[in-house]
PDB file of C-alpha atoms and ligand atoms in Angstrom:
ATOM      1  CA  ASN E   1      -0.021  -0.238  -0.410  1.00 85.00           C
ATOM      2  CA  SER E   2       2.670   2.721  -1.278  1.00 94.00           C
ATOM      3  CA  PHE E   3       1.484   6.134   0.033  1.00 97.00           C
ATOM      4  CA  LEU E   4       4.062   7.840  -1.661  1.00 98.00           C
ATOM      5  CA  ARG E   5       5.018   6.333  -5.089  1.00 98.00           C
ATOM      6  CA  LEU E   6       7.792   8.753  -7.280  1.00 98.00           C
ATOM      7  CA  SER E   7       8.036   6.328 -10.815  1.00 98.00           C
ATOM      8  CA  GLY E   8      10.749   7.325 -14.061  1.00 98.00           C
ATOM      9  CA  VAL E   9      10.759  10.637 -12.466  1.00 98.00           C
ATOM     10  CA  HIS E  10      12.865  13.788 -14.230  1.00 98.00           C
ATOM     11  CA  ARG E  11      14.168  16.781 -12.950  1.00 97.00           C
ATOM     12  CA  HIS E  12      16.743  19.210 -14.194  1.00 97.00           C
ATOM     13  CA  TYR E  13      17.441  23.118 -13.724  1.00 96.00           C
ATOM     14  CA  GLY E  14      18.833  25.191 -16.973  1.00 93.00           C
ATOM     15  CA  GLU E  15      19.641  24.070 -19.863  1.00 91.00           C
ATOM     16  CA  GLY E  16      22.046  23.350 -22.379  1.00 90.00           C
ATOM     17  CA  ALA E  17      25.711  23.602 -21.136  1.00 90.00           C
ATOM     18  CA  THR E  18      24.961  24.813 -17.373  1.00 91.00           C
ATOM     19  CA  GLN E  19      21.803  22.018 -16.813  1.00 93.00           C
ATOM     20  CA  VAL E  20      22.327  20.498 -13.669  1.00 94.00           C
ATOM     21  CA  ARG E  21      20.665  16.865 -13.793  1.00 94.00           C
ATOM     22  CA  VAL E  22      18.844  16.461 -10.250  1.00 97.00           C
ATOM     23  CA  LEU E  23      17.222  13.151 -11.446  1.00 97.00           C
ATOM     24  CA  ASP E  24      16.567  10.655 -14.459  1.00 97.00           C
ATOM     25  CA  GLU E  25      14.351   8.208 -14.046  1.00 96.00           C
ATOM     26  CA  ALA E  26      13.582   8.043 -10.872  1.00 97.00           C
ATOM     27  CA  ASP E  27      11.920   5.314  -8.545  1.00 98.00           C
ATOM     28  CA  LEU E  28      10.241   5.112  -4.916  1.00 98.00           C
ATOM     29  CA  ALA E  29       7.569   3.542  -3.154  1.00 98.00           C
ATOM     30  CA  VAL E  30       6.999   4.217   0.755  1.00 98.00           C
ATOM     31  CA  GLU E  31       4.209   1.978   1.994  1.00 97.00           C
ATOM     32  CA  SER E  32       2.043   2.952   4.842  1.00 96.00           C
ATOM     33  CA  GLY E  33       3.369   3.336   8.141  1.00 96.00           C
ATOM     34  CA  GLU E  34       6.919   2.787   6.634  1.00 97.00           C
ATOM     35  CA  LEU E  35      10.164   5.475   7.550  1.00 97.00           C
ATOM     36  CA  VAL E  36      12.295   6.058   5.080  1.00 97.00           C
ATOM     37  CA  ALA E  37      15.552   7.994   5.949  1.00 97.00           C
ATOM     38  CA  LEU E  38      17.008   9.940   2.757  1.00 97.00           C
ATOM     39  CA  VAL E  39      20.859  10.336   3.118  1.00 96.00           C
ATOM     40  CA  ALA E  40      23.079  12.201   0.866  1.00 92.00           C
ATOM     41  CA  PRO E  41      26.009  14.565   0.479  1.00 90.00           C
ATOM     42  CA  SER E  42      24.408  18.279   0.015  1.00 90.00           C
ATOM     43  CA  GLY E  43      23.966  19.163  -3.522  1.00 92.00           C
ATOM     44  CA  ALA E  44      22.748  15.687  -3.891  1.00 94.00           C
ATOM     45  CA  GLY E  45      19.313  16.552  -4.570  1.00 95.00           C
ATOM     46  CA  LYS E  46      17.820  16.082  -1.447  1.00 95.00           C
ATOM     47  CA  SER E  47      15.126  19.956  -0.831  1.00 95.00           C
ATOM     48  CA  THR E  48      14.351  18.808  -4.830  1.00 96.00           C
ATOM     49  CA  LEU E  49      12.962  15.137  -4.020  1.00 97.00           C
ATOM     50  CA  LEU E  50      10.589  16.910  -1.160  1.00 97.00           C
ATOM     51  CA  HIS E  51       9.509  19.484  -3.381  1.00 96.00           C
ATOM     52  CA  LEU E  52       8.590  16.980  -6.144  1.00 97.00           C
ATOM     53  CA  CYS E  53       7.016  14.911  -2.736  1.00 98.00           C
ATOM     54  CA  GLY E  54       5.161  16.964  -1.098  1.00 97.00           C
ATOM     55  CA  LEU E  55       3.658  18.318  -4.683  1.00 97.00           C
ATOM     56  CA  LEU E  56       5.348  21.672  -4.472  1.00 95.00           C
ATOM     57  CA  GLU E  57       7.407  21.303  -7.771  1.00 95.00           C
ATOM     58  CA  SER E  58       7.106  19.089 -10.617  1.00 95.00           C
ATOM     59  CA  PRO E  59       8.543  16.914 -12.304  1.00 96.00           C
ATOM     60  CA  GLN E  60       9.799  16.695 -16.321  1.00 96.00           C
ATOM     61  CA  ALA E  61       8.936  13.532 -16.959  1.00 97.00           C
ATOM     62  CA  GLY E  62       7.401  10.733 -14.759  1.00 98.00           C
ATOM     63  CA  GLU E  63       5.020  10.573 -11.405  1.00 98.00           C
ATOM     64  CA  VAL E  64       4.701  11.193  -8.248  1.00 98.00           C
ATOM     65  CA  GLU E  65       1.231   9.352  -6.941  1.00 98.00           C
ATOM     66  CA  ILE E  66      -0.187   9.895  -3.412  1.00 97.00           C
ATOM     67  CA  VAL E  67      -1.686   7.606  -1.985  1.00 96.00           C
ATOM     68  CA  GLY E  68      -3.026   6.674  -5.129  1.00 95.00           C
ATOM     69  CA  ASN E  69      -3.723  10.245  -6.988  1.00 96.00           C
ATOM     70  CA  LYS E  70      -1.595  10.575 -10.179  1.00 97.00           C
ATOM     71  CA  THR E  71      -0.462  14.698  -9.826  1.00 97.00           C
ATOM     72  CA  SER E  72       0.948  15.364 -13.517  1.00 95.00           C
ATOM     73  CA  GLN E  73      -1.969  16.049 -14.755  1.00 92.00           C
ATOM     74  CA  LEU E  74      -3.284  18.337 -11.774  1.00 95.00           C
ATOM     75  CA  ASN E  75      -3.073  22.178 -11.811  1.00 94.00           C
ATOM     76  CA  ASP E  76      -1.562  23.703  -9.731  1.00 93.00           C
ATOM     77  CA  ARG E  77      -4.822  24.315  -7.375  1.00 95.00           C
ATOM     78  CA  GLY E  78      -5.908  20.539  -7.311  1.00 96.00           C
ATOM     79  CA  ARG E  79      -2.206  20.143  -6.430  1.00 96.00           C
ATOM     80  CA  THR E  80      -2.018  22.314  -3.462  1.00 95.00           C
ATOM     81  CA  GLN E  81      -5.771  21.097  -2.526  1.00 95.00           C
ATOM     82  CA  LEU E  82      -4.139  17.220  -2.448  1.00 97.00           C
ATOM     83  CA  ARG E  83      -0.770  18.472  -0.815  1.00 96.00           C
ATOM     84  CA  ARG E  84      -3.028  20.031   1.988  1.00 93.00           C
ATOM     85  CA  ASN E  85      -5.632  16.688   2.804  1.00 94.00           C
ATOM     86  CA  THR E  86      -2.626  14.605   2.419  1.00 97.00           C
ATOM     87  CA  VAL E  87       1.040  15.975   3.055  1.00 97.00           C
ATOM     88  CA  GLY E  88       2.010  17.086   6.726  1.00 97.00           C
ATOM     89  CA  TYR E  89       5.778  19.110   6.314  1.00 96.00           C
ATOM     90  CA  VAL E  90       7.674  19.282   9.335  1.00 94.00           C
ATOM     91  CA  TYR E  91      11.086  21.608   8.923  1.00 90.00           C
ATOM     92  CA  GLN E  92      14.096  21.693  10.452  1.00 88.00           C
ATOM     93  CA  PHE E  93      12.923  24.764  12.895  1.00 88.00           C
ATOM     94  CA  HIS E  94       9.472  24.625  14.745  1.00 85.00           C
ATOM     95  CA  HIS E  95       8.131  28.511  13.487  1.00 92.00           C
ATOM     96  CA  LEU E  96       5.260  27.305  16.179  1.00 96.00           C
ATOM     97  CA  LEU E  97       3.084  30.396  17.420  1.00 97.00           C
ATOM     98  CA  PRO E  98       4.597  32.492  19.881  1.00 97.00           C
ATOM     99  CA  GLU E  99       1.617  34.058  21.336  1.00 97.00           C
ATOM    100  CA  PHE E 100      -0.037  29.787  21.320  1.00 98.00           C
ATOM    101  CA  SER E 101       0.340  27.101  23.569  1.00 98.00           C
ATOM    102  CA  ALA E 102       0.655  23.727  22.669  1.00 98.00           C
ATOM    103  CA  LEU E 103      -2.581  23.003  22.552  1.00 98.00           C
ATOM    104  CA  GLU E 104      -3.501  25.399  20.180  1.00 98.00           C
ATOM    105  CA  ASN E 105      -0.389  25.610  17.844  1.00 98.00           C
ATOM    106  CA  VAL E 106      -2.116  21.974  16.903  1.00 98.00           C
ATOM    107  CA  SER E 107      -5.458  23.082  16.902  1.00 98.00           C
ATOM    108  CA  MET E 108      -4.779  25.157  14.876  1.00 97.00           C
ATOM    109  CA  PRO E 109      -4.834  23.723  11.056  1.00 96.00           C
ATOM    110  CA  GLN E 110      -7.721  21.574  12.171  1.00 97.00           C
ATOM    111  CA  MET E 111     -10.062  24.781  12.986  1.00 97.00           C
ATOM    112  CA  ILE E 112      -8.899  26.050   9.368  1.00 95.00           C
ATOM    113  CA  ALA E 113      -9.518  23.245   8.183  1.00 94.00           C
ATOM    114  CA  GLY E 114     -13.202  23.573   9.829  1.00 96.00           C
ATOM    115  CA  LYS E 115     -13.067  21.505  12.656  1.00 97.00           C
ATOM    116  CA  THR E 116     -14.644  22.894  15.621  1.00 98.00           C
ATOM    117  CA  PRO E 117     -11.848  23.876  18.806  1.00 98.00           C
ATOM    118  CA  ALA E 118     -13.360  21.228  21.159  1.00 98.00           C
ATOM    119  CA  GLU E 119     -12.875  18.652  17.795  1.00 98.00           C
ATOM    120  CA  ALA E 120      -8.879  19.963  17.547  1.00 98.00           C
ATOM    121  CA  ALA E 121      -8.051  19.820  20.815  1.00 98.00           C
ATOM    122  CA  VAL E 122      -9.061  16.726  21.428  1.00 98.00           C
ATOM    123  CA  ARG E 123      -6.691  15.514  18.715  1.00 98.00           C
ATOM    124  CA  ALA E 124      -4.486  17.797  19.409  1.00 98.00           C
ATOM    125  CA  GLN E 125      -3.877  16.069  23.302  1.00 98.00           C
ATOM    126  CA  GLU E 126      -4.849  12.754  20.794  1.00 97.00           C
ATOM    127  CA  LEU E 127      -0.891  13.854  19.272  1.00 97.00           C
ATOM    128  CA  LEU E 128       0.789  15.643  22.095  1.00 97.00           C
ATOM    129  CA  ASP E 129       0.120  12.060  24.237  1.00 97.00           C
ATOM    130  CA  ILE E 130       1.863   9.813  21.417  1.00 95.00           C
ATOM    131  CA  LEU E 131       4.907  11.898  21.190  1.00 95.00           C
ATOM    132  CA  GLY E 132       5.546  12.053  24.452  1.00 95.00           C
ATOM    133  CA  VAL E 133       4.451  16.298  25.368  1.00 97.00           C
ATOM    134  CA  GLY E 134       0.779  15.335  27.422  1.00 97.00           C
ATOM    135  CA  PRO E 135       2.062  17.468  30.141  1.00 98.00           C
ATOM    136  CA  ARG E 136       3.392  20.100  28.113  1.00 98.00           C
ATOM    137  CA  ALA E 137      -0.526  20.735  26.214  1.00 98.00           C
ATOM    138  CA  ALA E 138      -0.338  24.573  27.650  1.00 98.00           C
ATOM    139  CA  HIS E 139       2.674  25.950  27.784  1.00 98.00           C
ATOM    140  CA  ARG E 140       4.099  27.955  24.776  1.00 98.00           C
ATOM    141  CA  PRO E 141       7.295  27.607  22.729  1.00 97.00           C
ATOM    142  CA  ALA E 142       9.092  29.840  24.405  1.00 97.00           C
ATOM    143  CA  GLU E 143       8.014  27.337  28.136  1.00 98.00           C
ATOM    144  CA  LEU E 144       9.534  24.241  26.302  1.00 97.00           C
ATOM    145  CA  SER E 145      12.859  22.827  25.269  1.00 96.00           C
ATOM    146  CA  GLY E 146      13.977  22.596  21.663  1.00 96.00           C
ATOM    147  CA  GLY E 147      13.483  18.712  21.811  1.00 96.00           C
ATOM    148  CA  GLU E 148       9.615  19.228  23.201  1.00 97.00           C
ATOM    149  CA  GLN E 149       9.063  21.981  20.211  1.00 97.00           C
ATOM    150  CA  GLN E 150       9.883  20.325  17.695  1.00 96.00           C
ATOM    151  CA  ARG E 151       7.707  17.769  18.487  1.00 97.00           C
ATOM    152  CA  VAL E 152       4.366  20.017  19.342  1.00 97.00           C
ATOM    153  CA  ALA E 153       6.057  20.505  15.352  1.00 97.00           C
ATOM    154  CA  ILE E 154       5.403  17.217  14.634  1.00 97.00           C
ATOM    155  CA  ALA E 155       2.227  16.889  16.157  1.00 97.00           C
ATOM    156  CA  ARG E 156       0.693  19.900  14.473  1.00 97.00           C
ATOM    157  CA  ALA E 157       1.858  18.363  10.619  1.00 97.00           C
ATOM    158  CA  ALA E 158       0.126  15.317  11.872  1.00 97.00           C
ATOM    159  CA  ALA E 159      -2.917  17.497  13.038  1.00 97.00           C
ATOM    160  CA  ASN E 160      -4.462  17.189   9.747  1.00 96.00           C
ATOM    161  CA  HIS E 161      -4.563  13.299   8.957  1.00 97.00           C
ATOM    162  CA  PRO E 162      -1.486  13.507   6.853  1.00 97.00           C
ATOM    163  CA  ARG E 163      -1.028  10.228   4.490  1.00 97.00           C
ATOM    164  CA  VAL E 164       2.476  11.505   3.625  1.00 98.00           C
ATOM    165  CA  ILE E 165       4.745  13.134   6.315  1.00 97.00           C
ATOM    166  CA  LEU E 166       7.860  14.552   4.773  1.00 97.00           C
ATOM    167  CA  ALA E 167      10.264  16.224   7.114  1.00 96.00           C
ATOM    168  CA  ASP E 168      13.802  18.480   5.922  1.00 93.00           C
ATOM    169  CA  GLU E 169      16.753  17.230   9.088  1.00 93.00           C
ATOM    170  CA  PRO E 170      13.924  17.712  12.218  1.00 93.00           C
ATOM    171  CA  THR E 171      16.394  17.221  14.295  1.00 93.00           C
ATOM    172  CA  GLY E 172      19.039  19.106  12.393  1.00 90.00           C
ATOM    173  CA  ASN E 173      18.476  21.930  16.016  1.00 87.00           C
ATOM    174  CA  LEU E 174      19.471  19.319  18.444  1.00 93.00           C
ATOM    175  CA  ASP E 175      21.494  17.639  20.521  1.00 93.00           C
ATOM    176  CA  PRO E 176      21.950  13.395  19.261  1.00 93.00           C
ATOM    177  CA  ALA E 177      20.537  12.477  22.852  1.00 94.00           C
ATOM    178  CA  THR E 178      17.547  15.146  22.513  1.00 94.00           C
ATOM    179  CA  SER E 179      17.345  14.038  18.477  1.00 95.00           C
ATOM    180  CA  ASP E 180      16.556  10.395  19.516  1.00 95.00           C
ATOM    181  CA  ILE E 181      13.836  11.037  22.190  1.00 94.00           C
ATOM    182  CA  VAL E 182      12.187  13.129  18.834  1.00 94.00           C
ATOM    183  CA  PHE E 183      12.538  10.587  16.170  1.00 95.00           C
ATOM    184  CA  GLU E 184      11.589   7.270  17.824  1.00 95.00           C
ATOM    185  CA  ALA E 185       8.593   9.862  19.035  1.00 95.00           C
ATOM    186  CA  LEU E 186       8.654  10.387  15.137  1.00 95.00           C
ATOM    187  CA  LYS E 187       8.736   6.398  14.440  1.00 95.00           C
ATOM    188  CA  ASN E 188       6.469   6.671  17.256  1.00 95.00           C
ATOM    189  CA  LEU E 189       3.625   8.704  15.445  1.00 96.00           C
ATOM    190  CA  ILE E 190       3.856   7.309  11.830  1.00 96.00           C
ATOM    191  CA  ARG E 191       3.555   3.315  13.130  1.00 96.00           C
ATOM    192  CA  THR E 192       0.308   5.032  15.626  1.00 95.00           C
ATOM    193  CA  GLU E 193      -1.527   7.036  12.447  1.00 96.00           C
ATOM    194  CA  GLY E 194       0.053   4.367   9.053  1.00 96.00           C
ATOM    195  CA  ALA E 195       1.805   7.465   7.379  1.00 97.00           C
ATOM    196  CA  ALA E 196       4.206   7.029   4.974  1.00 97.00           C
ATOM    197  CA  ALA E 197       7.499   9.241   6.065  1.00 97.00           C
ATOM    198  CA  LEU E 198      10.494  10.251   4.268  1.00 98.00           C
ATOM    199  CA  ILE E 199      12.719  11.889   6.686  1.00 97.00           C
ATOM    200  CA  ALA E 200      15.789  13.900   4.897  1.00 96.00           C
ATOM    201  CA  THR E 201      18.665  13.669   7.331  1.00 92.00           C
ATOM    202  CA  HIS E 202      22.594  14.255   7.977  1.00 88.00           C
ATOM    203  CA  ASN E 203      22.816  12.286  10.821  1.00 88.00           C
ATOM    204  CA  TYR E 204      23.376   8.618  10.449  1.00 89.00           C
ATOM    205  CA  ASP E 205      22.696   7.288  13.996  1.00 90.00           C
ATOM    206  CA  LEU E 206      18.983   8.279  13.405  1.00 92.00           C
ATOM    207  CA  ALA E 207      18.770   7.227   9.687  1.00 95.00           C
ATOM    208  CA  ARG E 208      19.970   3.453  11.276  1.00 94.00           C
ATOM    209  CA  ARG E 209      17.007   4.023  13.114  1.00 94.00           C
ATOM    210  CA  ALA E 210      13.874   4.404  10.302  1.00 96.00           C
ATOM    211  CA  ASP E 211      13.097   1.272   8.263  1.00 96.00           C
ATOM    212  CA  ARG E 212      14.987   1.885   5.150  1.00 96.00           C
ATOM    213  CA  ILE E 213      17.657   4.402   4.311  1.00 97.00           C
ATOM    214  CA  VAL E 214      18.237   5.598   0.711  1.00 98.00           C
ATOM    215  CA  THR E 215      19.523   7.969  -1.161  1.00 97.00           C
ATOM    216  CA  ILE E 216      20.716   9.815  -4.686  1.00 97.00           C
ATOM    217  CA  LYS E 217      22.831   8.277  -6.699  1.00 95.00           C
ATOM    218  CA  ASN E 218      23.291   9.315 -10.329  1.00 94.00           C
ATOM    219  CA  GLY E 219      19.981  10.900 -10.241  1.00 96.00           C
ATOM    220  CA  LYS E 220      18.253   7.713  -8.577  1.00 97.00           C
ATOM    221  CA  VAL E 221      17.033   6.630  -5.326  1.00 97.00           C
ATOM    222  CA  VAL E 222      19.040   3.923  -4.748  1.00 96.00           C
ATOM    223  CA  ALA E 223      19.350   2.041  -1.293  1.00 96.00           C
ATOM    224  CA  HIS E 224      21.945   3.447   1.022  1.00 92.00           C
ATOM    225  CA  THR E 225      25.254   1.107   1.416  1.00 81.00           C
ATOM    226  CA  LEU E 226      28.041   1.359   3.860  1.00 67.00           C
TER     227      LEU E 226
HETATM  228  P1  ADP D 301      20.391  19.055  -1.707  1.00 94.66           P
HETATM  229  O1  ADP D 301      19.196  18.991  -0.930  1.00 94.66           O
HETATM  230  O2  ADP D 301      20.888  17.307  -0.948  1.00 94.66           O
HETATM  231  O3  ADP D 301      21.487  19.992  -0.914  1.00 94.66           O
HETATM  232  P2  ADP D 301      18.725  20.727  -3.762  1.00 94.66           P
HETATM  233  O4  ADP D 301      17.716  19.714  -4.138  1.00 94.66           O
HETATM  234  O5  ADP D 301      18.874  21.680  -2.685  1.00 94.66           O
HETATM  235  O6  ADP D 301      19.973  19.319  -3.346  1.00 94.66           O
HETATM  236  O7  ADP D 301      19.778  20.493  -4.967  1.00 94.66           O
HETATM  237  C1  ADP D 301      20.238  19.865  -6.279  1.00 94.66           C
HETATM  238  C2  ADP D 301      20.769  20.766  -7.387  1.00 94.66           C
HETATM  239  O8  ADP D 301      20.282  21.632  -7.702  1.00 94.66           O
HETATM  240  C3  ADP D 301      21.972  21.470  -7.279  1.00 94.66           C
HETATM  241  O9  ADP D 301      23.434  21.281  -7.397  1.00 94.66           O
HETATM  242  C4  ADP D 301      21.799  22.852  -6.815  1.00 94.66           C
HETATM  243  O10 ADP D 301      22.346  23.872  -7.510  1.00 94.66           O
HETATM  244  C5  ADP D 301      20.376  22.282  -8.076  1.00 94.66           C
HETATM  245  N1  ADP D 301      19.456  23.355  -7.795  1.00 94.66           N
HETATM  246  C6  ADP D 301      18.176  22.775  -6.827  1.00 94.66           C
HETATM  247  N2  ADP D 301      17.388  24.713  -6.996  1.00 94.66           N
HETATM  248  C7  ADP D 301      17.401  24.923  -8.008  1.00 94.66           C
HETATM  249  C8  ADP D 301      17.504  25.563  -9.067  1.00 94.66           C
HETATM  250  N3  ADP D 301      15.659  26.305  -8.632  1.00 94.66           N
HETATM  251  N4  ADP D 301      17.891  25.803  -9.863  1.00 94.66           N
HETATM  252  C9  ADP D 301      19.066  25.788 -10.147  1.00 94.66           C
HETATM  253  N5  ADP D 301      19.283  25.159  -9.472  1.00 94.66           N
HETATM  254  C10 ADP D 301      18.719  24.005  -8.917  1.00 94.66           C
HETATM  255  P1  ADP D 302       9.745  28.845   1.848  1.00 94.66           P
HETATM  256  O1  ADP D 302      10.021  27.696   0.579  1.00 94.66           O
HETATM  257  O2  ADP D 302       9.771  29.997   1.214  1.00 94.66           O
HETATM  258  O3  ADP D 302      11.044  28.695   2.700  1.00 94.66           O
HETATM  259  P2  ADP D 302       8.122  27.419   3.492  1.00 94.66           P
HETATM  260  O4  ADP D 302       8.205  28.094   5.053  1.00 94.66           O
HETATM  261  O5  ADP D 302       6.910  27.589   3.390  1.00 94.66           O
HETATM  262  O6  ADP D 302       8.168  28.457   2.356  1.00 94.66           O
HETATM  263  O7  ADP D 302       8.313  26.479   3.588  1.00 94.66           O
HETATM  264  C1  ADP D 302       9.566  26.304   4.262  1.00 94.66           C
HETATM  265  C2  ADP D 302      10.896  25.250   2.534  1.00 94.66           C
HETATM  266  O8  ADP D 302       9.989  23.635   3.558  1.00 94.66           O
HETATM  267  C3  ADP D 302       9.913  24.707   1.569  1.00 94.66           C
HETATM  268  O9  ADP D 302      11.116  25.984   0.392  1.00 94.66           O
HETATM  269  C4  ADP D 302      10.254  23.599   1.568  1.00 94.66           C
HETATM  270  O10 ADP D 302      11.660  23.033   1.210  1.00 94.66           O
HETATM  271  C5  ADP D 302      10.098  22.682   2.214  1.00 94.66           C
HETATM  272  N1  ADP D 302       8.256  22.791   1.894  1.00 94.66           N
HETATM  273  C6  ADP D 302       7.497  23.079   2.601  1.00 94.66           C
HETATM  274  N2  ADP D 302       6.017  22.836   2.717  1.00 94.66           N
HETATM  275  C7  ADP D 302       6.315  21.098   2.207  1.00 94.66           C
HETATM  276  C8  ADP D 302       5.874  20.293   0.858  1.00 94.66           C
HETATM  277  N3  ADP D 302       4.730  20.161   0.905  1.00 94.66           N
HETATM  278  N4  ADP D 302       6.490  19.633   0.487  1.00 94.66           N
HETATM  279  C9  ADP D 302       7.988  19.263   0.356  1.00 94.66           C
HETATM  280  N5  ADP D 302       8.991  20.255   1.221  1.00 94.66           N
HETATM  281  C10 ADP D 302       7.846  21.616   1.658  1.00 94.66           C
END
């Protein structure tokens, strides 16, 4: 059950002699409940791949499918709608709203999507519990540690039941012990929610805890080997 599937994806930038070919006939499939780590050197195409998976960019050839929805024929509006309904994104920096509590930060995207504050709060508390920050629900970001802030940001990304969770260096800003805690919490969330996750990281120790590690080589997404 592949929630995220790239087939024969081609993406280059520029033309002629200065053309940069980032992805060429690239394939990738991530199943429901599976966490895939993406480890590749700077400039290899991690952001490009995440942008394609998140429907922020389109490939010049090939297909990106999210939960069986082919996206090559969608217009901008269709892509935006599908992204809103199916993709959650975790940033390196949490971007939580400082004047709101953890619970309110996780409630906000749900209320924008039409839930009542009471409905949103139930789901927010459930997610904060899954991520081990339930007791921090009433605290504002400034009252939380870095690892707690990032777990609240992950809860927010998951608020509207995304089927695909994408993260770019979600622990890039944290010390090793805290990174472990955040990564395990993320993994627990993926399992519980049955989402498909693609996590770009430079941290190989963390990547080893994923179900699978992939890298980008000669424009293809391939299994990472030492
Ligand atoms: P990573 O995230 O692994 O560092 P990127 O996906 O950002 O890699 O970039 C891959 C390659 O594509 C790099 O050589 C980069 O310079 C090039 N690139 C990325 N985005 C653009 C763009 N908008 N225009 C031109 N070149 C780009
Ligand atoms: P900006 O690109 O102006 O910084 P954002 O703050 O929305 O805008 O996004 C920061 C970065 O996070 C983006 O450049 C992109 O790398 C990533 N990003 C955000 N949303 C998504 C998404 N749905 N799918 C993939 N990548 C995303």
